[in-house]
mmCIF file of C-alpha atoms in Angstrom:
data_model
loop_
_atom_site.group_PDB
_atom_site.id
_atom_site.type_symbol
_atom_site.label_atom_id
_atom_site.label_comp_id
_atom_site.label_asym_id
_atom_site.label_seq_id
_atom_site.Cartn_x
_atom_site.Cartn_y
_atom_site.Cartn_z
ATOM 1 C CA UNK J 831 127.354 -82.391 -7.437
ATOM 2 C CA UNK J 832 129.959 -85.097 -6.915
ATOM 3 C CA UNK J 833 133.012 -85.633 -9.152
ATOM 4 C CA UNK J 834 131.199 -88.865 -10.493
ATOM 5 C CA UNK J 835 128.144 -86.876 -11.288
ATOM 6 C CA UNK J 836 130.029 -83.990 -12.903
ATOM 7 C CA UNK J 837 131.868 -86.756 -15.172
ATOM 8 C CA UNK J 838 128.760 -88.353 -16.207
ATOM 9 C CA UNK J 839 127.312 -84.893 -17.176
ATOM 10 C CA UNK J 840 130.550 -84.185 -19.056
ATOM 11 C CA UNK J 841 129.974 -87.415 -20.816
ATOM 12 C CA UNK J 842 126.442 -86.502 -21.906
ATOM 13 C CA UNK J 843 127.764 -83.140 -23.079
ATOM 14 C CA UNK J 844 130.858 -84.252 -24.978
ATOM 15 C CA UNK J 845 129.510 -87.370 -26.540
ATOM 16 C CA UNK J 846 125.985 -86.760 -27.096
ATOM 17 C CA UNK J 847 124.398 -83.413 -26.415
ATOM 18 C CA UNK J 848 126.693 -80.513 -26.397
ATOM 19 C CA UNK J 849 123.657 -78.122 -26.998
ATOM 20 C CA UNK J 850 122.410 -79.020 -23.412
ATOM 21 C CA UNK J 851 124.709 -76.266 -22.193
ATOM 22 C CA UNK J 852 124.718 -74.135 -25.406
ATOM 23 C CA UNK J 853 128.021 -75.142 -26.879
ATOM 24 C CA UNK J 854 129.117 -76.901 -30.211
ATOM 25 C CA UNK J 855 131.811 -79.328 -30.837
ATOM 26 C CA UNK J 856 134.117 -79.011 -33.931
ATOM 27 C CA UNK J 857 134.406 -81.565 -36.555
ATOM 28 C CA UNK J 858 137.012 -83.611 -34.457
ATOM 29 C CA UNK J 859 134.810 -83.425 -31.170
ATOM 30 C CA UNK J 860 136.701 -80.653 -29.352
ATOM 31 C CA UNK J 861 134.905 -78.287 -27.236
ATOM 32 C CA UNK J 862 136.512 -74.897 -26.044
ATOM 33 C CA UNK J 863 137.352 -75.519 -22.290
ATOM 34 C CA UNK J 864 136.370 -71.996 -21.319
ATOM 35 C CA UNK J 865 132.683 -72.310 -23.064
ATOM 36 C CA UNK J 866 132.378 -75.944 -21.445
ATOM 37 C CA UNK J 867 133.075 -74.565 -17.811
ATOM 38 C CA UNK J 868 130.775 -71.502 -18.444
ATOM 39 C CA UNK J 869 127.955 -73.744 -19.727
ATOM 40 C CA UNK J 870 128.271 -76.384 -16.869
ATOM 41 C CA UNK J 871 128.572 -73.554 -14.174
ATOM 42 C CA UNK J 872 124.991 -72.225 -15.226
ATOM 43 C CA UNK J 873 123.661 -75.280 -13.024
ATOM 44 C CA UNK J 874 126.707 -77.046 -11.329
ATOM 45 C CA UNK J 875 130.036 -76.140 -9.757
ATOM 46 C CA UNK J 876 132.731 -76.404 -12.491
ATOM 47 C CA UNK J 877 136.142 -75.061 -12.921
ATOM 48 C CA UNK J 878 139.506 -75.974 -14.592
ATOM 49 C CA UNK J 879 140.589 -77.800 -11.418
ATOM 50 C CA UNK J 880 137.532 -80.066 -11.557
ATOM 51 C CA UNK J 881 137.991 -80.691 -15.324
ATOM 52 C CA UNK J 882 141.735 -81.608 -14.803
ATOM 53 C CA UNK J 883 140.768 -84.012 -11.886
ATOM 54 C CA UNK J 884 138.161 -85.688 -13.937
ATOM 55 C CA UNK J 885 140.536 -86.169 -16.973
ATOM 56 C CA UNK J 886 143.450 -87.401 -14.742
ATOM 57 C CA UNK J 887 141.430 -89.853 -12.495
ATOM 58 C CA UNK J 888 138.779 -91.292 -14.921
ATOM 59 C CA UNK J 889 139.586 -94.916 -14.813
ATOM 60 C CA UNK J 890 138.324 -95.474 -18.431
ATOM 61 C CA UNK J 891 140.205 -92.479 -19.531
ATOM 62 C CA UNK J 892 137.157 -91.028 -21.288
ATOM 63 C CA UNK J 893 138.505 -87.570 -22.044
ATOM 64 C CA UNK J 894 141.595 -85.767 -23.521
ATOM 65 C CA UNK J 895 142.901 -82.121 -23.524
ATOM 66 C CA UNK J 896 144.862 -80.725 -26.186
ATOM 67 C CA UNK J 897 148.541 -79.652 -25.492
ATOM 68 C CA UNK J 898 147.702 -76.371 -24.008
ATOM 69 C CA UNK J 899 144.419 -77.412 -22.184
ATOM 70 C CA UNK J 900 142.193 -74.982 -24.275
ATOM 71 C CA UNK J 901 140.233 -77.778 -25.833
ATOM 72 C CA UNK J 902 138.761 -81.005 -24.357
ATOM 73 C CA UNK J 903 136.942 -84.010 -25.949
ATOM 74 C CA UNK J 904 135.712 -87.355 -25.341
ATOM 75 C CA UNK J 905 138.038 -90.169 -26.812
ATOM 76 C CA UNK J 906 135.253 -92.297 -28.155
ATOM 77 C CA UNK J 907 131.599 -93.306 -27.519
ATOM 78 C CA UNK J 908 129.967 -90.634 -29.465
ATOM 79 C CA UNK J 909 126.316 -90.765 -30.778
ATOM 80 C CA UNK J 910 126.884 -87.518 -32.722
ATOM 81 C CA UNK J 911 128.999 -87.349 -35.999
ATOM 82 C CA UNK J 912 132.574 -86.432 -35.114
ATOM 83 C CA UNK J 913 135.866 -87.499 -36.361
ATOM 84 C CA UNK J 914 138.153 -88.035 -33.305
ATOM 85 C CA UNK J 915 140.920 -88.767 -35.798
ATOM 86 C CA UNK J 916 141.188 -92.407 -35.159
ATOM 87 C CA UNK J 917 143.910 -94.316 -36.899
ATOM 88 C CA UNK J 918 143.341 -97.710 -38.441
ATOM 89 C CA UNK J 919 145.162 -100.416 -36.539
ATOM 90 C CA UNK J 920 145.771 -104.092 -36.800
ATOM 91 C CA UNK J 921 143.722 -105.756 -33.958
ATOM 92 C CA UNK J 922 144.912 -108.950 -31.961
ATOM 93 C CA UNK J 923 143.682 -112.201 -33.365
ATOM 94 C CA UNK J 924 140.589 -112.037 -31.072
ATOM 95 C CA UNK J 925 138.768 -109.496 -29.136
ATOM 96 C CA UNK J 926 135.994 -109.676 -26.627
ATOM 97 C CA UNK J 927 132.409 -108.111 -26.276
ATOM 98 C CA UNK J 928 130.519 -108.065 -23.049
ATOM 99 C CA UNK J 929 126.862 -107.485 -22.871
ATOM 100 C CA UNK J 930 123.782 -108.282 -20.749
ATOM 101 C CA UNK J 931 121.773 -111.522 -21.288
ATOM 102 C CA UNK J 932 118.759 -109.561 -22.623
ATOM 103 C CA UNK J 933 120.689 -108.548 -25.807
ATOM 104 C CA UNK J 934 121.840 -111.902 -26.875
ATOM 105 C CA UNK J 935 118.942 -112.734 -29.176
ATOM 106 C CA UNK J 936 119.410 -109.520 -31.129
ATOM 107 C CA UNK J 937 123.264 -110.043 -31.247
ATOM 108 C CA UNK J 938 122.882 -113.558 -32.446
ATOM 109 C CA UNK J 939 120.425 -112.599 -35.026
ATOM 110 C CA UNK J 940 122.196 -109.541 -36.568
ATOM 111 C CA UNK J 941 125.730 -109.394 -35.161
ATOM 112 C CA UNK J 942 126.991 -106.476 -33.094
ATOM 113 C CA UNK J 943 125.878 -103.195 -34.609
ATOM 114 C CA UNK J 944 126.667 -99.758 -33.089
ATOM 115 C CA UNK J 945 122.986 -98.814 -32.501
ATOM 116 C CA UNK J 946 123.120 -95.148 -31.318
ATOM 117 C CA UNK J 947 126.974 -94.827 -31.315
ATOM 118 C CA UNK J 948 129.273 -94.528 -34.333
ATOM 119 C CA UNK J 949 131.282 -97.735 -33.562
ATOM 120 C CA UNK J 950 130.885 -101.100 -32.027
ATOM 121 C CA UNK J 951 133.061 -101.225 -28.800
ATOM 122 C CA UNK J 952 135.404 -104.272 -28.187
ATOM 123 C CA UNK J 953 137.645 -105.258 -25.403
ATOM 124 C CA UNK J 954 141.182 -106.479 -25.604
ATOM 125 C CA UNK J 955 140.582 -108.956 -22.735
ATOM 126 C CA UNK J 956 138.003 -111.071 -21.203
ATOM 127 C CA UNK J 957 138.201 -109.350 -17.801
ATOM 128 C CA UNK J 958 137.386 -105.957 -19.249
ATOM 129 C CA UNK J 959 134.506 -107.425 -21.350
ATOM 130 C CA UNK J 960 133.002 -109.153 -18.136
ATOM 131 C CA UNK J 961 132.969 -105.752 -16.315
ATOM 132 C CA UNK J 962 131.175 -104.059 -19.293
ATOM 133 C CA UNK J 963 128.762 -106.966 -19.512
ATOM 134 C CA UNK J 964 127.877 -106.649 -15.749
ATOM 135 C CA UNK J 965 126.778 -103.011 -16.283
ATOM 136 C CA UNK J 966 123.999 -104.541 -18.524
ATOM 137 C CA UNK J 967 122.874 -107.264 -16.007
ATOM 138 C CA UNK J 968 123.933 -110.950 -16.012
ATOM 139 C CA UNK J 969 127.054 -110.764 -18.229
ATOM 140 C CA UNK J 970 127.406 -112.674 -21.474
ATOM 141 C CA UNK J 971 130.733 -112.595 -23.505
ATOM 142 C CA UNK J 972 131.415 -113.035 -26.933
ATOM 143 C CA UNK J 973 134.712 -113.964 -28.557
ATOM 144 C CA UNK J 974 135.393 -111.857 -31.729
ATOM 145 C CA UNK J 975 137.589 -113.381 -34.653
ATOM 146 C CA UNK J 976 138.956 -109.837 -35.172
ATOM 147 C CA UNK J 977 142.101 -111.297 -37.078
ATOM 148 C CA UNK J 978 139.896 -113.087 -39.523
ATOM 149 C CA UNK J 979 137.647 -110.021 -39.843
ATOM 150 C CA UNK J 980 140.535 -107.816 -40.727
ATOM 151 C CA UNK J 981 141.933 -110.199 -43.288
ATOM 152 C CA UNK J 982 138.429 -110.140 -44.817
ATOM 153 C CA UNK J 983 138.477 -106.324 -45.089
ATOM 154 C CA UNK J 984 137.075 -104.929 -42.092
ATOM 155 C CA UNK J 985 138.757 -101.919 -40.475
ATOM 156 C CA UNK J 986 139.596 -101.418 -36.724
ATOM 157 C CA UNK J 987 140.571 -98.555 -34.831
ATOM 158 C CA UNK J 988 142.140 -98.242 -31.326
ATOM 159 C CA UNK J 989 140.940 -95.270 -29.389
ATOM 160 C CA UNK J 990 143.272 -93.379 -26.861
ATOM 161 C CA UNK J 991 141.788 -95.203 -23.946
ATOM 162 C CA UNK J 992 142.519 -98.649 -25.205
ATOM 163 C CA UNK J 993 138.911 -99.554 -26.597
ATOM 164 C CA UNK J 994 138.979 -101.353 -29.983
ATOM 165 C CA UNK J 995 136.317 -99.830 -32.606
ATOM 166 C CA UNK J 996 134.837 -101.034 -35.681
ATOM 167 C CA UNK J 997 131.713 -100.332 -37.670
ATOM 168 C CA UNK J 998 130.098 -103.723 -37.154
ATOM 169 C CA UNK J 999 130.718 -107.414 -36.308
ATOM 170 C CA UNK J 1000 128.697 -109.902 -38.518
ATOM 171 C CA UNK J 1001 127.535 -113.025 -36.909
ATOM 172 C CA UNK J 1002 130.074 -115.334 -38.487
ATOM 173 C CA UNK J 1003 132.854 -113.646 -36.505
ATOM 174 C CA UNK J 1004 131.137 -114.150 -33.149
ATOM 175 C CA UNK J 1005 131.323 -116.983 -30.709
ATOM 176 C CA UNK J 1006 129.356 -116.991 -27.522
ATOM 177 C CA UNK J 1007 131.210 -117.866 -24.289
ATOM 178 C CA UNK J 1008 128.897 -119.938 -22.183
ATOM 179 C CA UNK J 1009 130.149 -119.070 -18.754
ATOM 180 C CA UNK J 1010 131.536 -115.515 -18.571
ATOM 181 C CA UNK J 1011 133.168 -116.196 -15.378
ATOM 182 C CA UNK J 1012 134.955 -119.189 -16.351
ATOM 183 C CA UNK J 1013 135.291 -118.608 -20.089
ATOM 184 C CA UNK J 1014 133.853 -121.900 -21.338
ATOM 185 C CA UNK J 1015 132.768 -121.971 -24.859
ATOM 186 C CA UNK J 1016 129.363 -122.997 -25.988
ATOM 187 C CA UNK J 1017 130.955 -125.231 -28.566
ATOM 188 C CA UNK J 1018 129.157 -123.903 -31.420
ATOM 189 C CA UNK J 1019 129.663 -120.704 -33.602
ATOM 190 C CA UNK J 1020 126.583 -118.545 -34.034
ATOM 191 C CA UNK J 1021 124.949 -118.748 -37.262
#
């Protein structure tokens, strides 16, 4: 199994289905490294060196070890109820959300909701949001009025890997960007 495939499998286990390999996560999303390696090794090659390489080289910084590397967890993106001990943070005035064109009708009707995840994921810059959007087809960007949201009482959290998280983004705080590549605005807020 390639390192990329092992990383994807690790994501499945640590964010969504730890039971796949017969382990459990604690209330903060931590898994015992020894149990994780033993569980993965039932079907795939896995050892501490491979885990360290995944954590160290993952471009999205999805995973963290504790100080003595006896525990590992995903930094965000969970669909299972865990508290990854996020601290509330003041977001910048605006954040970005990239998605595929096929999701725009739903977003423009109900805003951004976490669906199967615990939080809505937002990007600090347009470039990152475009990359995220491309994973879902033709990218569409939304500018989020995060400063205004926070002033109105919405909470924001910053994950260890730089992803901004919030429980929802109502339609009134969204502005669709017409051309994801150039960043031109549609000229009208979504209502």
